[in-house]
Every structure is written in C-alpha cells, then in structure tokens.
XYZ file of C-alpha atoms in Angstrom:
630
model
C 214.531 116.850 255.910
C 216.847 114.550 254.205
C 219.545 116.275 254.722
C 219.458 116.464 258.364
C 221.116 113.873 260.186
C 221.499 115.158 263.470
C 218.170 117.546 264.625
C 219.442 117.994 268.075
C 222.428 118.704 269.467
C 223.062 119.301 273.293
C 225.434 120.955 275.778
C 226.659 123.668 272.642
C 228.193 126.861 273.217
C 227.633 130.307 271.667
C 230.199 132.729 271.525
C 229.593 136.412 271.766
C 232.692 138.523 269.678
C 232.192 141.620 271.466
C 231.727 141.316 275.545
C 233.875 138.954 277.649
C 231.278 137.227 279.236
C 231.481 133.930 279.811
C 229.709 131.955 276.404
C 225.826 130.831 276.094
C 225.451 127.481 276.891
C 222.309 125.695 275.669
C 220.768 123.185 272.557
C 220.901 123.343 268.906
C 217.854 122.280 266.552
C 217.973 121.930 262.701
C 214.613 121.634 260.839
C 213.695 121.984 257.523
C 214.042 125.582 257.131
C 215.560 127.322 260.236
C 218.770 126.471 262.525
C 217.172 127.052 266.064
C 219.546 127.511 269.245
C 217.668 127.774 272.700
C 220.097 128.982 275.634
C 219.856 126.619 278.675
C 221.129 129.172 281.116
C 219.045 131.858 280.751
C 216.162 132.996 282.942
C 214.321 133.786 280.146
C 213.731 131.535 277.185
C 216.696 132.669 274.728
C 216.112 131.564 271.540
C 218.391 132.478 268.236
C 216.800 131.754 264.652
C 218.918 131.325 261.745
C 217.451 130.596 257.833
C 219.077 128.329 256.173
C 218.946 130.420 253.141
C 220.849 133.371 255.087
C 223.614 131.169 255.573
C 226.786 132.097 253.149
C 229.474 130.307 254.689
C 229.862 127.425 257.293
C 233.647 126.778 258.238
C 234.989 123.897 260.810
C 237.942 125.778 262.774
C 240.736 123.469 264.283
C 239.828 121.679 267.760
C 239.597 124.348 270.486
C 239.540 123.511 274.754
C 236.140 123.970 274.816
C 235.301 121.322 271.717
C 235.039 121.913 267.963
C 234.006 125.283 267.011
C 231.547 125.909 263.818
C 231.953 129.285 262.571
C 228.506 130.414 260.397
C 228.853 133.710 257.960
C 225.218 134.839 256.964
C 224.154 137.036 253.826
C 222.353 139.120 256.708
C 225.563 139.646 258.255
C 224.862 137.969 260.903
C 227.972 135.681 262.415
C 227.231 132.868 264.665
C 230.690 131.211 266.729
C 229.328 127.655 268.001
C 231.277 124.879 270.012
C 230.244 121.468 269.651
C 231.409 119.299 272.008
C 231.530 116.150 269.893
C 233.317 116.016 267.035
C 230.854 113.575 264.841
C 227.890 115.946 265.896
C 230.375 119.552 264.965
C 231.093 117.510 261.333
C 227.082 116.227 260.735
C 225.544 119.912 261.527
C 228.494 121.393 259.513
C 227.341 118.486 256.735
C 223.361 119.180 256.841
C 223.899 123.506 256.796
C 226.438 122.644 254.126
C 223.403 120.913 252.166
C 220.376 123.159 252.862
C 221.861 126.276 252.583
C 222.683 125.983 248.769
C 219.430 123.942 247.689
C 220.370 122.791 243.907
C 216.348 123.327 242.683
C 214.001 126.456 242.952
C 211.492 124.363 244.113
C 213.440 123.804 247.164
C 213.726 127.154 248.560
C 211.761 128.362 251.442
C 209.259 130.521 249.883
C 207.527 127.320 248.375
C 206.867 125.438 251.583
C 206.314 128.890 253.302
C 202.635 129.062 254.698
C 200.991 131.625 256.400
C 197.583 130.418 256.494
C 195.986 132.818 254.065
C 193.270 132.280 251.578
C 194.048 132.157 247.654
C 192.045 135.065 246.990
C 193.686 137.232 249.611
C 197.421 136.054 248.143
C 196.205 136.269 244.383
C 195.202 140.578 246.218
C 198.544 140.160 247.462
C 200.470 139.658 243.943
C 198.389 142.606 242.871
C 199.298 145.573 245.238
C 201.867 146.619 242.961
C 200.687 147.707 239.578
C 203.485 149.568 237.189
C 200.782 150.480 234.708
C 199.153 152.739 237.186
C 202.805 154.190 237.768
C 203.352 154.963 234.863
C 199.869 156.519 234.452
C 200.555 158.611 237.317
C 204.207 159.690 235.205
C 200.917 161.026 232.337
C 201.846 157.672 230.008
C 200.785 156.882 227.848
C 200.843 160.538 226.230
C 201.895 162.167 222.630
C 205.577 160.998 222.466
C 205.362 157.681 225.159
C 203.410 154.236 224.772
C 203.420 151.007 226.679
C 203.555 148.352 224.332
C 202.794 144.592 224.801
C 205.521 144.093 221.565
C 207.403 141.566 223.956
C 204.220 140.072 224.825
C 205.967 136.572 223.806
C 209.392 137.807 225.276
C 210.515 137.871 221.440
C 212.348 140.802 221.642
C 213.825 140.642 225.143
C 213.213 137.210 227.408
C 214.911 139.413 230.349
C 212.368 142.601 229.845
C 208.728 142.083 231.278
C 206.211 141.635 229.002
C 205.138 145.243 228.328
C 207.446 147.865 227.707
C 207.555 151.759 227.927
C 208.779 153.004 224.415
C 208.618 155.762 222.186
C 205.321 156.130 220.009
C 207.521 157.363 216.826
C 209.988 153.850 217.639
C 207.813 151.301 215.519
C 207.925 147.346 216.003
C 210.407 147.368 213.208
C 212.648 149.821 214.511
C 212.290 148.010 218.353
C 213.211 144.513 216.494
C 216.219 146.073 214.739
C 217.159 147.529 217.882
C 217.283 144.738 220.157
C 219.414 143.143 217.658
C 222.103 145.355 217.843
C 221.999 145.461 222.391
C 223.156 142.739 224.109
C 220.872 140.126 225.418
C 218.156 141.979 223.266
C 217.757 144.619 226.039
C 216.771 147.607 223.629
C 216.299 151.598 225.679
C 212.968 151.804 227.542
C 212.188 154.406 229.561
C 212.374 153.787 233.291
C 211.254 157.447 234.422
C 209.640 160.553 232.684
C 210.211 163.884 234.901
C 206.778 165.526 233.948
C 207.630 169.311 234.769
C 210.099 169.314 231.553
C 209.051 166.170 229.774
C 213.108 164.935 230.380
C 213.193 161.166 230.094
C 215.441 158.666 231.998
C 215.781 155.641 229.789
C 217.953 152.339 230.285
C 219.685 149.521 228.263
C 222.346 147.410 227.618
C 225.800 148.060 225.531
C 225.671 148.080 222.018
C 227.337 145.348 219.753
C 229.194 147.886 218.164
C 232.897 146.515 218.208
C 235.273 148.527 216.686
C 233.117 150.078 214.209
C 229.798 148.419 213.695
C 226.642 150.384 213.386
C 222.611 149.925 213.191
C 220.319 152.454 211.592
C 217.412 151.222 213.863
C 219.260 151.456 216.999
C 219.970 155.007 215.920
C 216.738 155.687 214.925
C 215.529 154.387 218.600
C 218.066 157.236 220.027
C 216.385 159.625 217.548
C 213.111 158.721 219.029
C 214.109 159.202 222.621
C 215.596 162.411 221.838
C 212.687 163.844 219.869
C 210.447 162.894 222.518
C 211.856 165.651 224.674
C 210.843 168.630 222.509
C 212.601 170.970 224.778
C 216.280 169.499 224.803
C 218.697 169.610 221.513
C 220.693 166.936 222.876
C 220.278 164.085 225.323
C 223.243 161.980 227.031
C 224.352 158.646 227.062
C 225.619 157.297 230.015
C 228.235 154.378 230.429
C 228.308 153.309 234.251
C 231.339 151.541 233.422
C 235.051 152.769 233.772
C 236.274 153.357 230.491
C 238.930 150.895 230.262
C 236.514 147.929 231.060
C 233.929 149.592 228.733
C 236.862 149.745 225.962
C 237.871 145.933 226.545
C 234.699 145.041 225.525
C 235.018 146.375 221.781
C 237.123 143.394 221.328
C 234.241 141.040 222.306
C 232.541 142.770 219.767
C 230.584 144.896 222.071
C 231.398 147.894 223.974
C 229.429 151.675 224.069
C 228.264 154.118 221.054
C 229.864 156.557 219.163
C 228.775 159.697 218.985
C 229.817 160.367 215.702
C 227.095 157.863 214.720
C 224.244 159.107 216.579
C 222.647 162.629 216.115
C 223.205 165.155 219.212
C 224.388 163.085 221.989
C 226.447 164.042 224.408
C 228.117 160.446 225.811
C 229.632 160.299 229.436
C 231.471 157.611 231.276
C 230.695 157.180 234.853
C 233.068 154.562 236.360
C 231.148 151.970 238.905
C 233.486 149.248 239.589
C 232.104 145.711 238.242
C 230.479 143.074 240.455
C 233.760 141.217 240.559
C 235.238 144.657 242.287
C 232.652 144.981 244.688
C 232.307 141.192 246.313
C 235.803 141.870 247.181
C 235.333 145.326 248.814
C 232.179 143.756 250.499
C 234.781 141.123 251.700
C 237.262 143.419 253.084
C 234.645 145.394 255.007
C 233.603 142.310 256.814
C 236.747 141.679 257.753
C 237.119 144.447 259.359
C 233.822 144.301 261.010
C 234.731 141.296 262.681
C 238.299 142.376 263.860
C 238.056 141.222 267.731
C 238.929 144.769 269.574
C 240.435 146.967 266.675
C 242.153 150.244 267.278
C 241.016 153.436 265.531
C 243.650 153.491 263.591
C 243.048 149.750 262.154
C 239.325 150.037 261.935
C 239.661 153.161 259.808
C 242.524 152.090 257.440
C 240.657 148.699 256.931
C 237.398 150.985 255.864
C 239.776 152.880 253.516
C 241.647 149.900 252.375
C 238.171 147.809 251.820
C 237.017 150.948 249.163
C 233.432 149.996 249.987
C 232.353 153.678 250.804
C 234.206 154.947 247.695
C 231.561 152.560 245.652
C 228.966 153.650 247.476
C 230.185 157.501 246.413
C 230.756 156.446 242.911
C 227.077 154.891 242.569
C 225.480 158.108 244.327
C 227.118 160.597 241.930
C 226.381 158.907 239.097
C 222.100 158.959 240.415
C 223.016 162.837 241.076
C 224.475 163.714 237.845
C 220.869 161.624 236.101
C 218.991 163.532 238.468
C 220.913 166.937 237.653
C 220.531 166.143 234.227
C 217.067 165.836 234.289
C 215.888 168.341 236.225
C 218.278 171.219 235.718
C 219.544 170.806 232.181
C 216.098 169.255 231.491
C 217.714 166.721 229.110
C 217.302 162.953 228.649
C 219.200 160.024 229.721
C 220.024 156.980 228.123
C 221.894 154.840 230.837
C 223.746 151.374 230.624
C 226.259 148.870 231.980
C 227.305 145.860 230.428
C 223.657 143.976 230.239
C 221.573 146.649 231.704
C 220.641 144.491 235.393
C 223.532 145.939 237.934
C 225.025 148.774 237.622
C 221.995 150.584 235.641
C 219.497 149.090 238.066
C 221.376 151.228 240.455
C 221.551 154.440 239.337
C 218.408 154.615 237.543
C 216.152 154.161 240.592
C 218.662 156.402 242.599
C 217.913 158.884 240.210
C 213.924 158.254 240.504
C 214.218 158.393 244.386
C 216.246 161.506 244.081
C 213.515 163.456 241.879
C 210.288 162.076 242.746
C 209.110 162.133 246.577
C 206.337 159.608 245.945
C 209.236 156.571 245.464
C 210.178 157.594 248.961
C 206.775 156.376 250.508
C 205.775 153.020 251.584
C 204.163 151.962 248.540
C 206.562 153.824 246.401
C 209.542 152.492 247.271
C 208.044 149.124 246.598
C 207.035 150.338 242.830
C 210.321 151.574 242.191
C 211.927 147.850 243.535
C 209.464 146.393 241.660
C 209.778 148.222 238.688
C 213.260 148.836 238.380
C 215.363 145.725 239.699
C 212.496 142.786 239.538
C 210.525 143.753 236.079
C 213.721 144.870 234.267
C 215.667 141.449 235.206
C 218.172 141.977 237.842
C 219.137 138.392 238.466
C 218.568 138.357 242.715
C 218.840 134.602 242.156
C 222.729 134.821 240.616
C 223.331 137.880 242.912
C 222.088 136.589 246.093
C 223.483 132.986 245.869
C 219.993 131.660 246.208
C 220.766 128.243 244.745
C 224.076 126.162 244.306
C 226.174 127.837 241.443
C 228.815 129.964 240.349
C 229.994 131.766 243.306
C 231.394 134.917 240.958
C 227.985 135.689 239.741
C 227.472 136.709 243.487
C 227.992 140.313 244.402
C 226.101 143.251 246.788
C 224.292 144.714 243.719
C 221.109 145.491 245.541
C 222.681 145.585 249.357
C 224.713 148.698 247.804
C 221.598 150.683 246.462
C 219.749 149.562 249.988
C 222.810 151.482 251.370
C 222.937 154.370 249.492
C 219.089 154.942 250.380
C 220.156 154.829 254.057
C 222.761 157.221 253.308
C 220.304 159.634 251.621
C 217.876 159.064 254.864
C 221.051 160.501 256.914
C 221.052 163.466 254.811
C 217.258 164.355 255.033
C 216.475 162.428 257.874
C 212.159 164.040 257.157
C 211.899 163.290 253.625
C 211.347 159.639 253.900
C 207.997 157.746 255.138
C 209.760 154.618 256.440
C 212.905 154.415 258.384
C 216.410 152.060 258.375
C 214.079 148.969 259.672
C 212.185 149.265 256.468
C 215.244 148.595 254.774
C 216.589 145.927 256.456
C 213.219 144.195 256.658
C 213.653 143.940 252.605
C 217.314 143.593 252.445
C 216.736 140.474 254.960
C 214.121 138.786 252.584
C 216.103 139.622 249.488
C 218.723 136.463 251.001
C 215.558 134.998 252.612
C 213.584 133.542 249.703
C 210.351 133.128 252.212
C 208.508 135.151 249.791
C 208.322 134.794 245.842
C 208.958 138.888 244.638
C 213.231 138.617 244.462
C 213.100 134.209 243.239
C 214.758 133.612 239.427
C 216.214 136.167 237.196
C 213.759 137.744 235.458
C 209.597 138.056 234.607
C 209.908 134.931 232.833
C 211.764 132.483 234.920
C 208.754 133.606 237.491
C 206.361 133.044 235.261
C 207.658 129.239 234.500
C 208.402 128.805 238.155
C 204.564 129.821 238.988
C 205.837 132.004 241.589
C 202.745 133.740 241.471
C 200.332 131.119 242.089
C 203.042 129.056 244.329
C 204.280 131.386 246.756
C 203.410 134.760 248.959
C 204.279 138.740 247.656
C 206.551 140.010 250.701
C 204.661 143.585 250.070
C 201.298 142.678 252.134
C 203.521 141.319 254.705
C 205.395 144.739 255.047
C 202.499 147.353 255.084
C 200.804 145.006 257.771
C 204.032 146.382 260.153
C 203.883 149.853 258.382
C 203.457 151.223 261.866
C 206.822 149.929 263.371
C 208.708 150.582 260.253
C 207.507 154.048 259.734
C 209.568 157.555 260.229
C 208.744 159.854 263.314
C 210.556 162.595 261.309
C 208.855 161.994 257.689
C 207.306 165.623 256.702
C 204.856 164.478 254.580
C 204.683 163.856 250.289
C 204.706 167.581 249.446
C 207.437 168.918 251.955
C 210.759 168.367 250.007
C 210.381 167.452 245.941
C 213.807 166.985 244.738
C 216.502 165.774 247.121
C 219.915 167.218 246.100
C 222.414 165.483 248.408
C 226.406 166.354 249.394
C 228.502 163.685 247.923
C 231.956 165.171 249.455
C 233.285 162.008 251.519
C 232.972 163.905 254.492
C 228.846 163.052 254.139
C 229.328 158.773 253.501
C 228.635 157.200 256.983
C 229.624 153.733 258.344
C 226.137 151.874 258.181
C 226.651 149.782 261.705
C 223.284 149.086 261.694
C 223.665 146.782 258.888
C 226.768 145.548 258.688
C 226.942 145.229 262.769
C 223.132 144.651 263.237
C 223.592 141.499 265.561
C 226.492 142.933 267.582
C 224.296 143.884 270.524
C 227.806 144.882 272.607
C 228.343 147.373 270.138
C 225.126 149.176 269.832
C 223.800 152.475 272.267
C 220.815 151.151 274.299
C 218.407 153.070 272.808
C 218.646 155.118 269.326
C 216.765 157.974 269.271
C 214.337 158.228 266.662
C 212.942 154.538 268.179
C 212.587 156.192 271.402
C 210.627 159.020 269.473
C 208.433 156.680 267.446
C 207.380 155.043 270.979
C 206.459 158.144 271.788
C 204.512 159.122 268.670
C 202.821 155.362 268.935
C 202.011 156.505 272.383
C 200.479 159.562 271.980
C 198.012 158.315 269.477
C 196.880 155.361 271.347
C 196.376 157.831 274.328
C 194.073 160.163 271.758
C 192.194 157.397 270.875
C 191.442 156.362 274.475
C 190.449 160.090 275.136
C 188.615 160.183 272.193
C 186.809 157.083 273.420
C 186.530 158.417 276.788
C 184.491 161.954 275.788
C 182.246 159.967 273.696
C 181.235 158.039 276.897
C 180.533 161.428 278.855
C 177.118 162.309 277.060
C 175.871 158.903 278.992
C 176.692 159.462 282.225
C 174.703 159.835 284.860
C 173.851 163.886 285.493
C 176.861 165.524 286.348
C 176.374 169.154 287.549
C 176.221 171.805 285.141
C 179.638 173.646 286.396
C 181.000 169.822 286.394
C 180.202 169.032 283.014
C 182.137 172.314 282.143
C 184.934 170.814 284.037
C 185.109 167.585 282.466
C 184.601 168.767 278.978
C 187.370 171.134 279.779
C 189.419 168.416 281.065
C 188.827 166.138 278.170
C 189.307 168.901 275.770
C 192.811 169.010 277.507
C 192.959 165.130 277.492
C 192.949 165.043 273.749
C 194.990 167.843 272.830
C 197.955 166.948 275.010
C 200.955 165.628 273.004
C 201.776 163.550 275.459
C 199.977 161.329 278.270
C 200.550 159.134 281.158
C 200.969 155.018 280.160
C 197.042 153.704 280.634
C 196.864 150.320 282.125
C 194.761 148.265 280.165
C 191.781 145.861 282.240
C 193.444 142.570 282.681
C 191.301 139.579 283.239
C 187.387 140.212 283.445
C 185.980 143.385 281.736
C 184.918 145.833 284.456
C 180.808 145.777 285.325
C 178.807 147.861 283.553
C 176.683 150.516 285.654
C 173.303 151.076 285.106
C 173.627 154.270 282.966
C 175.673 152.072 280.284
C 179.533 153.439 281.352
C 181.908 151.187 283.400
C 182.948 151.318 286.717
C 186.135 151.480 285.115
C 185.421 154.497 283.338
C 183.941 156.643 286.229
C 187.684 155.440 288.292
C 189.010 157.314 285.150
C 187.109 160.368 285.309
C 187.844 161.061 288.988
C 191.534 160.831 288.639
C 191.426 162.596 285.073
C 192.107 166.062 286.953
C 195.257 164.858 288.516
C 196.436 163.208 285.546
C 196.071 166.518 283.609
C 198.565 168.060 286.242
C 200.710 165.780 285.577
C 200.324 165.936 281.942
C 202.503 169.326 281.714
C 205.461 167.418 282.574
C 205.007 165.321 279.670
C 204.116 167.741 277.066
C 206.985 169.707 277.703
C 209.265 166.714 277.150
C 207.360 165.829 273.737
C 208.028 169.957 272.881
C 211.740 168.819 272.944
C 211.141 166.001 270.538
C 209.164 168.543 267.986
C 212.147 171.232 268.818
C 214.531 168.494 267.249
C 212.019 167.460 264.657
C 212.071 171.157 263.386
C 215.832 171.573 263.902
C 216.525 168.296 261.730
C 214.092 169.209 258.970
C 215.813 173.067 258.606
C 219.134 171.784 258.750
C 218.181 168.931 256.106
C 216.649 171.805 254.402
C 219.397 173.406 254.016
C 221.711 170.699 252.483
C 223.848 170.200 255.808
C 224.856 166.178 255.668
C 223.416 164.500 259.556
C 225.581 163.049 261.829
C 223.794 160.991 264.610
C-alpha cells in the first residue's frame, strides 16, 4: 500500500474504442492488488476490475479537452483509455500502477497475500491433485526399457529439471552425469511421452555443446539408449525447432545441434520456430492492429499478414504434427530441442502429446500435461510473463502461443475436447495473474526455495470447482476420436478474437452459439433432476386413482425423458407448507399443471433435436478432417 498515493480518484472517464457512445463517467480506486473503476452513470452498479499484475504498459498521452488521458495495455489484452481530470491525480495513479505492476520481490506478488479462506489441509489436497508419477504409470512406466529416477534428487545434474526424471534403464548415473555435461544448462534427453501401441518415445533436451566439432561418448551413448528402447524402430530423429541459420550461429558459442555422423542411426531434422525475440514483435504487431480505431478490410488483413503471428502459430503446429506423425505412423522416436529446452520444445512436445493422446484433452489432463511439460521441465513463466521488474527481452508469448494453437485444434474438432475456449482463457488469465502459486519462478527449485507450496494456493482446485461452466456441449467423450490429425494449410489458422479482442464487447455477436447450447444442456439436467425429484415424491401422495396413477407415471416418465423443459421457478421466500401426507402444496400445484406442461414440452424438444442435429453434423464433419469455420 505504499505505493499508492492517491486511492480515489473522482469525476474519471472511460473510453470505449469501438461504439461512439458518449464515455463512462464514474470513480477510480487503487488498492493493494486490483485497480477498481465504478461507473457513476449507470443504472446498474458498473464496476471494471483490473490486477495490477495484468498490467504491461501504462502510458500518459498529451493533454486532451476532456483532461489527461492514461492509456493501460494489459498482458490479458485487455486496454483501458481513462481521462483524469487533474493533472497531479492522471501523474500519481500513472506513478502507483507504474510501481505495483512490476513488484521487484516474489514475495510481493499477489498469490502470497491471496486468501481464500481455506483450511491447510484442504490447500496441502490442493498441491496434490496433480501427480506425474501416476501419469506416467498410466504411459506403463516404469517398464523393461523406461525408469523414473530420483538421480537429480539434489538438482546435481539439472537445477532446471524436477527432481525425478524419466530415463532410460540401460542410461546409467554415469552415462546421465556425462551427459548433462555435454547439454546446455545440464538439461540431458528425458522422455516427455511414451506412445504405448508401438513403444515410440518422445524425448526432450537442450542443444549440445558441440561447437564445431566437439563430441561426448556418454551423450551418445544416452541417444543409443533412447533408440534401443524402441525395439521396433532402426532409427529415431532428432529434432532442432530452430531455423538453421540461428541453430548454426550457435556453433560459434561453442554450442549448436548434433551431427549425425557422430551418433548411430539418426535421422536429424530442422524445424524452424522463430526465437522469442521474433515472436514479442509479431505479438506486437498484432495488437496493433487489434486496436486500429475502424480499420478497413483491406488494412486489418495486411496488418495480420504483415504481423506473421498466424505463420508462427503454423510453424509451431507442424512441427507437433510431424512428432505426432512420427510417432504414430513411422512408429519412431523423437529427440526434440531448442536452444535450452524451456520454449520452443515446451511447445511442440505437449502439442504432440495433445495430438496423440485424448486423455491430455480432458479436464484433468490438460492440467498434467501443463504441469508436466512447461512447469516441471522449467519453462521460466516468471521471465516470460514479466512477473517481476527485469529484462523486458526475456518477455515473449511462449505459452499464450501453445494456448492458441489448442484453440485452433478445438476449431478443427470442435467434439474432441472436454473443456471449451473459457477453459483456456481462465488459465491463460492466471498465467499473467500470479493469484495462484503453479506458473511463480522458473523452475521446481526456485518453488521449492520460494515455499510456494506451503505459501500460496494451486489454481487447479479452483478450476474443476467451475468445471461445469467451462465444459464443452460438443465433447464426445474419451474414447470417440484417439489421434487428432489436423489440416495445417493456412486456409485452416483462424483469427482468435476471443482472445486477443476479449474485452471489446462492440465487437462481439450477442450470443455465441455453443454458450447458448451449454445453457441449454445446464438446463436440461437441472430440469431431470427436478423430475427425478418429483416421481420420487409420487409413491407418498395421497391415493390417486388407479387410471390416475397410470397417468402421472406416464407423465413423469415423459417429464424425465424430455430433452428439453420449461424454466421452473424456484420457491422464493418461505418454503411452501407441508400437507399432511408429507408432499408440499407446492408439489401437488406441480402435478396438476404437469399435463399442460408436457404439451408444451414438444415445442421444446424439437428445438433441442436441432441442437443434437448440429452436434452430429459437427462431429462427422470433424470426423472427417474438414477445418470449422464458426
């Protein structure tokens, strides 16, 4: 709270980009962790909540007629356009955000003031939802060729690799040592997923220190073992993410990527994802053309082109296809790596997992394959995601570009996934957010030294306690599509407005489809469970004629298999009396309208047949490979 100056400020304007309406007028509150504007003018409280960790950019813009305008970029993409009357009040709120949006200590982000009232024991539950050991079990490790070792136990070998590994049984601690020695940052090949059908391995690392010419007989022995643990492959590959040129440059550091004439039956493949450096820029560019005032066509689609953030997005989706191709059809082994084996490889290698393995497109999947893949294996969120005051070029949309190419998979086969595009942006929002402790420091661990884990909250309870607003009305189930084997002509990459243009309510259609069906859906099964409830009451009502109980047990047989029902009003106020015989007078008002109800049930039902006509029609056509356009 030092840092504020200023808590209220009166009388400020809000600018909206998109609709010419005249501007929000109303009061601006900074507290400890949130920026809080509350409209004056509207006829319902209005209020807008910004985190001060969300916030990328603050910028003064010269004096305008209306005061001194405060222009705020978030990480969310969220843009906020305030006018501050006074000039001392514009320059102390621009001050404060300035201050508590790039805290200079991890103690001082959110998630370590962040209290949601819930017991030790139930948080300690909370750290332990997500268990990699049983995912890996559930992959059949360990097995004859695969062991998880606790050799980096101490983080001797690694101090950016958790603290037990997945390696081959034949690698020994000697050959593991001797590897990391020769891989930068110590970040030897462990596997990341094992396809069980053909016992094809998907491994990741960092470059070797090879130079110009260097070599290590452990490192190759490592390959060896990876190979060898694939009985029915002769060869495996080696995959470079980098462009060749960069890739090349670094020889002269004294690093750079393996050469096959050194290492027995690979088969060694450059990919070409564009460093982090590359893709802040494109992010930049995009932005920029999001926020163009009224752009023509012509402008808005040039800028997309110009910005090359789709062809990234392209570039890091082939390269998961060609692992998952690899894999499953040529049923040989990957070895994959970037520069250090936390961006680019983080990428591709779940992309890859998602792609193959339907489980890692469930609710508690996806969260093992986050967990496992970009938190265990030390993608540095905090460097990434500007979390603390530092080098802004260590920033860049690592994980906001695999969140997108997800989404772009979910437009493709719209029933294969269990959660929809809120689920994404739920965890792409608390990636910036730092409420909870899963994406704080750079690796297993910093967390461990910063006690995230007795300190803060796991954002995964949090989640699966809204699973039912963040779920998929489409998903088909675990068993109905295996491998996903998406069209990566440009024709199938989509502009993602929901993210990038979330908070532009101008630009949005009032209602989007699939939330109008999972209303529905949410509908129809409290309705079933009110039926339900209803025919269990029947048995203690008072005698109903014989031909009337026929009725009514017709009629609620009808009740609970209609798709869908008429709204129910829930009792307001005091519960309705109970009758003698033990049912309500509430209930017996039900029964006697239940007949008309039923008529007008049909007209219902046949409007949730539509929905289930365009389920169907959405899961053939995904079926069949055809990209989605919505």
């Amino acid at each position: 709270m030092e840092h504020i100056t200023t808590p209220k400020v009166e009388n400020v304007k809000l600018l909206d980009r998109y609709t010419n309406r005249k501007a929000a007028n109303g009061t601006l509150y900074l507290t400890a962790t949130h920026l809080i504007y509350v409209e004056a003018s509207a006829e319902v409280r209005k209020e807008t909540w910004i985190l001060h960790h969300h916030i990328a950019t603050v910028e003064k813009l010269p004096l305008a007629t209306a005061g001194y305008p405060l222009l705020i970029h978030c990480k969310n993409f969220h843009v906020a356009h305030f006018v501050i009357g006074q000039e001392r009040d514009c320059h102390e709120v621009y001050t404060s955000l300035l201050k508590l949006s790039q805290p200079v200590k991890p103690e001082e982000l959110y998630a370590f003031s962040y209290n949601p009232k819930m017991s030790k024991e139930n948080r300690e539950i909370g750290w332990k939802l997500i268990d990699l050991k049983v995912d890996y079990q559930r992959m059949g490790i360990p097995n004859d060729y695969w062991e998880i070792t606790d050799v980096n136990k101490d983080y001797e070998v690694c101090n950016t690799y958790p603290p037990e590994i997945v390696v081959p049984k034949a690698a020994n601690k000697a050959v593991v040592i001797g590897s990391s020695r020769f891989r930068s940052r110590g970040r030897i090949p462990v596997l990341s997923y094992l396809y069980k059908e053909n016992n094809a391995a998907i491994c990741r690392c960092s470059q070797p220190l090879s130079g110009f010419s260097a070599r290590c007989l452990e490192d190759e022995q490592m390959l060896q073992a990876i190979r060898e643990a694939n009985p029915g492959s002769p060869f495996m590959y080696v995959v470079d993410t980098r462009p060749k040129l960069n890739a090349m440059a670094n020889r002269a550091a004294g690093k750079g990527y393996e050469n096959e004439d050194n290492y027995d039956n690979i088969r060694f493949k450059f990919i070409g994802i564009e460093n982090i450096h590359v893709m802040r820029s494109s992010l930049q560019k995009l932005l920029e053309v999001c926020e163009m005032k009224s752009p023509s066509m012509s402008d808005f689609l040039t800028g997309l082109e110009n910005s090359g953030w789709l062809r990234h997005i392209k570039a890091v989706m082939d390269a998961g296809v060609f692992l998952a191709k690899a894999v499953k059809d040529e049923k040989a082994s990957v070895l994959v790596h970037c520069s250090d084996g936390w961006d680019r490889t983080a990428q591709v290698c779940s992309l890859a997992s998602l792609l193959l393995d339907p489980f890692y497109r469930t609710f508690k999947g996806f969260m093992v394959l986050i967990e496992k893949e970009w938190i265990a294996m030390g993608h540095k969120f905090s460097h990434r995601c500007g979390h603390l005051c530092g080098d802004p070029k260590e920033v860049s949309p690592v994980f906001t570009q695999f969140v997108e190419c997800v989404w772009q998979l979910m437009q493709q086969f719209p029933c294969a996934f269990e959660f929809n595009e809120r689920f994404l942006l739920e965890i792409h929002d608390h990636v910036y957010s730092c409420q909870f402790g899963n994406f704080l420091g750079t690796c297993h661990k910093e967390r461990e030294d910063l006690k995230i884990f007795e300190k803060t909250h796991s954002l995964w309870p949090f989640l699966l306690q809204k699973k039912q607003e963040l779920r998929n009305p489409l998903y088909r189930g675990f068993t109905a599509y295996k491998e996903l084997q998406p069209n990566t002509l440009p024709f199938s990459f989509q502009f993602w407005c929901g993210m990038y243009n979330r908070f532009d309510k101008g630009m949005h259609p009032k209602q989007c489809v699939l939330d109008h069906l999972l209303s529905c859906v949410s509908q129809k099964m409290k309705l079933e469970d009110s039926a339900s409830e209803l025919e269990n009451k029947l048995p203690f009502l008072d005698g109903p004629l014989p031909s009337e109980a026929c009725s009514l047990s017709k009629v609620g047989h009808a009740v609970s298999k209609t798709p869908m029902l008429n709204t129910p009003q829930d009792y307001e106020g005091d519960p309705p009396p109970v009758l003698s015989n033990g049912a309500s007078a509430g209930d017996m008002d039900v029964l006697a309208d239940v007949d008309q109800r039923n008529k007008e049930n049909l007209f219902h039902h046949q409007d949730l047949c539509d929905h289930s006509d365009t389920i169907d029609m959405l899961d053939s056509e995904a079926k069949d490979g055809k990209p989605q356009h919505h």
